Amino acid sequence: MDPVEEIKSRLDIVDIVSETVQLRKSGKNYIGFCPFHPNTRTPAFVVFPETGTWHCFGCQKGGDLFAFVMEREGWDFAEALKHLAQRAGVELRPRSPQAVQEAEEHERLRHLLEEAATFFRHHLRSPAGKAALDYLHRRGLTDETIEAWGLGYAPNARDTLLHFFREKGYAVETLLQAGLLSQRDDDSVYDRFRHRVMFPIRDAQGRMAGFGARTLDPEGVPKYLNTPQTPLFDKGSLLYGLDKATGQVRVTRYVQAQDVGVAINPMSVEGQLEGGVVQGIGRALTEDMQLDMETGEVRTSSLSTYLMPLAVDLPEIENILIRVPAEDGPFGA
Ligand SMILES: [Zn+2]
């Protein structure tokens, strides 16, 4: 059975819809108020358990279990598949030994980062963390917010974290790999984050990926310091707080102004400029680009390996053509 069908057969659409919509039975089906358009008077939202589908007669949205979860969470199909597969206990595909090894290593690093977040949180509540806590309060953060976001404090020393995790049995190599230590030219190591407010950064699934850190030293440089590039931390594909938000970022307006020489065919010029914007938005907000680490070649260079944002994902793009004739081109183009 293909994984999508298997997931649908294992999960009950009524259960999943009921997590956020109050349903009542009506004959063979269930009805309720649609969560996707404002309505409180007539329940127009129907779930059909027999076919595993739903439909709203108010806003005309509908589909299967996947469509519902995607709509509710703002996920794309891949995210919904991953989430529902996990929930249904469906293995998506057998993984190669290398992939398994890599996944295990990532899991170990995540576990370490989770412990590091606890370590920093603990220090925020220690006497040494008072300056950091005062700073956060001054910035208007309540204790509730500080707790909810798991904010912490990195002690003002070169080896507090190093000693703590060495004693827990972690190898220096692993601590470096997680981006918690820095290394000098002579190979000696020290705590990367010192006397800083620590912000845990998680991926879209809420798993630890790294830290952002703000210095408490008025003269401290840099003011903000992130985890370096690690197997888990890729700035281009992480967004702070994404796990707590809906998981969805929508670009609402895009204006670009470009020096185009002379636009002999303005429509074609605008088409090219818009193509560039779409690529940029795609790289920033959706799929990461895969590089072949041996050759440096882009492995996801075609439409069959890289999902470009579609027209429905994008706002109207406003183009401003700045015409500065070039001296050496035909017609100044
Ligand atoms: Zn509706």
XYZ file of C-alpha atoms and ligand atoms in Angstrom:
334
model
C 0.000 0.000 0.000
C 1.328 3.431 -0.707
C 2.159 5.370 2.446
C -0.562 7.977 1.886
C -3.267 5.323 1.663
C -1.824 3.450 4.594
C -1.834 6.591 6.738
C -5.442 7.322 5.794
C -6.452 3.785 6.660
C -4.791 3.950 10.066
C -5.951 7.399 11.169
C -9.546 8.376 11.780
C -10.420 11.660 10.090
C -13.169 12.292 12.667
C -10.626 12.037 15.510
C -8.240 14.422 13.859
C -10.835 17.013 12.881
C -12.307 16.768 16.395
C -9.045 17.999 17.877
C -9.987 21.517 16.834
C -13.586 21.364 15.624
C -16.530 20.343 17.744
C -18.431 17.805 15.662
C -21.797 16.215 16.175
C -23.121 13.149 14.474
C -25.735 13.628 11.804
C -26.757 10.373 10.150
C -23.626 8.724 8.813
C -21.703 11.990 8.853
C -20.496 14.621 11.304
C -21.177 18.329 11.148
C -19.718 21.391 12.824
C -18.663 24.991 12.352
C -16.012 25.466 9.702
C -12.616 26.443 11.142
C -11.583 28.073 7.871
C -14.171 30.789 7.484
C -15.934 32.945 10.070
C -19.284 31.332 10.893
C -21.299 30.759 14.036
C -24.891 30.329 12.905
C -25.290 27.396 10.541
C -22.881 24.476 10.739
C -21.794 24.037 7.123
C -18.756 21.878 7.714
C -19.266 18.165 7.091
C -16.967 15.197 7.645
C -17.743 12.024 5.690
C -16.116 9.113 7.561
C -17.000 6.596 4.849
C -14.904 8.310 2.223
C -12.475 9.900 4.671
C -13.227 13.354 3.314
C -14.625 16.702 4.451
C -16.332 19.621 2.807
C -17.491 23.072 3.837
C -20.642 24.230 2.088
C -19.896 27.790 3.226
C -16.403 28.426 1.893
C -16.313 25.411 -0.441
C -13.058 24.118 0.970
C -12.717 20.392 1.262
C -10.642 17.324 0.613
C -9.122 14.442 2.493
C -7.301 14.124 5.799
C -4.134 15.571 4.294
C -5.939 18.601 2.882
C -7.474 19.256 6.298
C -4.195 19.068 8.196
C -2.404 21.183 5.580
C -5.125 23.820 5.775
C -5.215 23.782 9.562
C -1.468 23.900 10.146
C -0.437 25.862 7.076
C 1.810 22.964 6.060
C 2.784 21.816 2.623
C 2.153 18.232 1.594
C 5.613 17.018 2.577
C 5.266 18.351 6.117
C 1.781 16.910 6.488
C 3.004 13.555 5.197
C 5.893 13.488 7.635
C 3.727 14.444 10.574
C 0.863 12.083 9.794
C 3.203 9.209 8.968
C 4.807 9.574 12.367
C 1.428 9.707 14.012
C 0.159 6.669 12.166
C 3.384 4.775 12.738
C 4.008 4.431 9.016
C 7.629 4.216 7.929
C 8.006 6.408 4.864
C 10.757 4.439 3.175
C 13.575 2.169 4.166
C 16.668 4.237 4.738
C 20.198 3.443 3.717
C 22.707 2.559 6.471
C 24.369 5.948 5.935
C 21.047 7.739 6.308
C 20.321 5.803 9.487
C 23.748 6.653 10.865
C 23.293 10.309 9.993
C 19.855 10.386 11.594
C 21.256 8.841 14.769
C 24.051 11.367 14.881
C 21.578 14.227 14.434
C 19.471 12.759 17.202
C 22.492 12.706 19.531
C 23.308 16.323 18.700
C 19.708 17.374 19.296
C 19.751 15.647 22.638
C 22.941 17.479 23.581
C 21.471 20.833 22.491
C 18.356 20.115 24.514
C 20.577 19.549 27.554
C 22.481 22.730 26.746
C 19.212 24.681 26.666
C 18.437 23.313 30.133
C 21.946 24.235 31.281
C 21.504 27.850 30.102
C 18.010 28.038 31.603
C 19.364 26.882 34.927
C 22.073 29.560 34.885
C 19.534 32.280 34.131
C 17.933 31.495 37.499
C 21.262 31.338 39.353
C 22.759 34.399 41.135
C 25.177 34.836 38.202
C 22.240 35.091 35.822
C 20.660 38.034 37.605
C 22.011 40.621 35.148
C 20.565 38.611 32.267
C 17.214 38.185 33.966
C 17.081 41.895 34.810
C 17.889 42.689 31.197
C 15.020 40.505 29.937
C 12.596 42.041 32.435
C 13.724 45.522 31.405
C 12.979 44.602 27.802
C 9.426 43.859 28.888
C 9.561 40.059 28.886
C 7.479 38.387 31.573
C 8.655 35.303 33.441
C 5.974 33.396 31.594
C 7.399 34.401 28.203
C 10.954 33.691 29.328
C 9.871 30.223 30.404
C 7.750 29.549 27.316
C 10.644 30.350 24.987
C 13.188 28.586 27.187
C 15.503 31.602 27.365
C 18.738 31.185 29.266
C 22.072 32.642 30.272
C 25.571 31.588 29.246
C 27.942 32.120 32.207
C 30.760 34.630 31.957
C 33.575 32.083 31.831
C 35.563 30.179 29.231
C 34.954 26.675 30.488
C 31.780 26.362 32.576
C 29.879 24.595 29.809
C 32.961 22.674 28.720
C 33.482 21.211 32.206
C 29.819 20.509 32.759
C 29.410 18.466 29.588
C 32.830 16.815 29.789
C 31.792 15.525 33.186
C 28.571 14.222 31.688
C 30.720 12.170 29.345
C 30.470 14.214 26.144
C 33.525 14.293 23.896
C 35.031 17.654 22.990
C 34.531 16.663 19.355
C 30.767 16.328 19.873
C 30.554 19.648 21.705
C 32.370 21.309 18.812
C 30.077 19.625 16.324
C 27.038 20.978 18.151
C 28.522 24.473 17.957
C 28.794 24.887 21.729
C 32.572 25.322 21.771
C 35.012 27.338 19.715
C 38.499 26.246 18.807
C 41.688 28.299 18.863
C 44.465 27.938 16.296
C 46.415 25.755 18.725
C 43.373 23.401 18.894
C 42.493 24.319 22.476
C 38.775 24.896 23.024
C 36.563 27.228 25.049
C 32.872 28.013 25.547
C 31.543 29.742 22.442
C 28.813 31.611 24.319
C 29.892 33.701 27.314
C 27.931 36.280 29.300
C 25.065 36.195 26.832
C 21.304 35.827 26.880
C 20.563 32.558 25.103
C 17.672 32.005 22.707
C 17.123 28.367 21.728
C 16.402 28.023 18.011
C 14.270 25.088 16.947
C 13.318 23.656 13.589
C 9.763 23.553 12.251
C 9.148 20.318 14.182
C 10.211 21.981 17.426
C 13.502 20.099 17.684
C 16.621 21.890 18.902
C 18.876 23.199 16.140
C 21.059 25.830 17.786
C 21.155 29.111 19.664
C 21.027 32.812 19.075
C 22.831 34.787 21.757
C 22.902 38.443 22.705
C 25.820 39.851 24.650
C 25.238 41.521 28.028
C 28.535 43.358 27.838
C 27.877 46.896 26.520
C 31.218 46.661 24.720
C 30.686 43.053 23.655
C 31.340 42.154 20.036
C 29.486 40.802 18.210
C 26.267 41.958 19.785
C 24.488 38.878 18.430
C 26.217 35.549 18.018
C 24.632 32.435 16.538
C 25.530 28.798 16.501
C 27.945 28.326 13.583
C 26.940 26.212 10.601
C 26.488 22.670 11.961
C 24.736 19.534 10.677
C 21.591 20.827 12.422
C 21.977 24.557 12.126
C 21.500 26.070 8.699
C 20.485 29.695 8.954
C 18.920 29.719 5.501
C 16.366 27.096 6.458
C 15.567 28.042 10.057
C 13.331 30.777 11.326
C 13.160 31.734 15.001
C 9.807 30.809 16.525
C 8.568 28.963 13.453
C 7.699 25.909 15.537
C 5.472 28.024 17.761
C 3.813 29.927 14.939
C 1.594 28.222 12.408
C 4.583 27.002 10.481
C 3.568 29.287 7.678
C 5.204 32.426 6.362
C 3.341 34.362 3.730
C 4.937 37.153 1.726
C 2.244 39.791 1.369
C 3.944 42.354 -0.842
C 7.075 42.516 -2.944
C 8.397 45.575 -4.707
C 11.643 45.549 -6.603
C 13.463 48.299 -8.438
C 16.160 47.261 -10.899
C 18.549 49.089 -13.166
C 17.727 47.504 -16.527
C 19.547 49.642 -19.049
C 16.918 50.207 -21.718
C 13.986 47.784 -21.628
C 13.410 47.060 -25.297
C 10.714 44.551 -24.368
C 9.509 45.610 -20.905
C 7.255 42.576 -20.444
C 10.099 40.169 -21.020
C 12.344 42.175 -18.692
C 9.715 42.088 -15.965
C 9.357 38.345 -16.467
C 13.062 37.858 -15.867
C 13.069 40.091 -12.806
C 10.095 38.248 -11.336
C 11.828 34.928 -11.935
C 14.712 36.152 -9.822
C 12.375 37.165 -7.009
C 10.632 33.790 -7.056
C 13.963 32.008 -6.762
C 14.979 34.256 -3.888
C 11.734 33.708 -2.002
C 11.996 29.981 -2.606
C 15.511 29.794 -1.224
C 14.670 31.949 1.792
C 11.371 30.419 2.816
C 10.905 26.963 1.371
C 13.279 24.266 0.282
C 16.941 24.281 1.021
C 19.331 23.895 -1.899
C 21.369 20.690 -1.933
C 25.036 20.876 -2.850
C 27.255 17.987 -3.791
C 29.960 18.338 -1.153
C 32.602 16.709 -3.360
C 32.161 18.697 -6.541
C 30.328 21.772 -5.313
C 27.645 21.199 -7.930
C 24.034 22.051 -7.180
C 22.154 18.761 -6.879
C 18.698 20.329 -6.976
C 18.982 22.403 -10.108
C 15.902 21.260 -12.008
C 12.174 21.512 -11.504
C 12.023 17.767 -10.876
C 14.303 18.004 -7.841
C 13.424 21.425 -6.488
C 9.934 22.665 -5.795
C 9.651 26.290 -6.864
C 7.084 28.428 -5.083
C 3.901 28.489 -7.158
C 1.764 31.438 -8.171
C -0.545 30.729 -5.214
C 2.401 31.008 -2.792
C 3.421 34.415 -4.033
C 2.157 37.956 -3.846
C 1.752 40.230 -6.831
C 5.283 41.395 -7.614
C 5.594 45.086 -8.398
C 8.437 45.937 -10.737
C 10.040 49.314 -11.102
C 12.295 49.466 -14.143
C 15.031 52.016 -13.752
C 16.174 52.891 -17.223
C 19.823 53.802 -17.383
C 20.961 53.404 -21.011
C 24.194 51.457 -21.385
C 26.767 53.121 -23.632
C 28.005 49.988 -25.338
C 24.769 48.007 -25.932
C 22.466 48.165 -28.968
C 19.775 50.828 -28.379
C 21.381 51.362 -24.970
C 20.153 47.954 -23.737
Zn -15.782 27.002 5.486
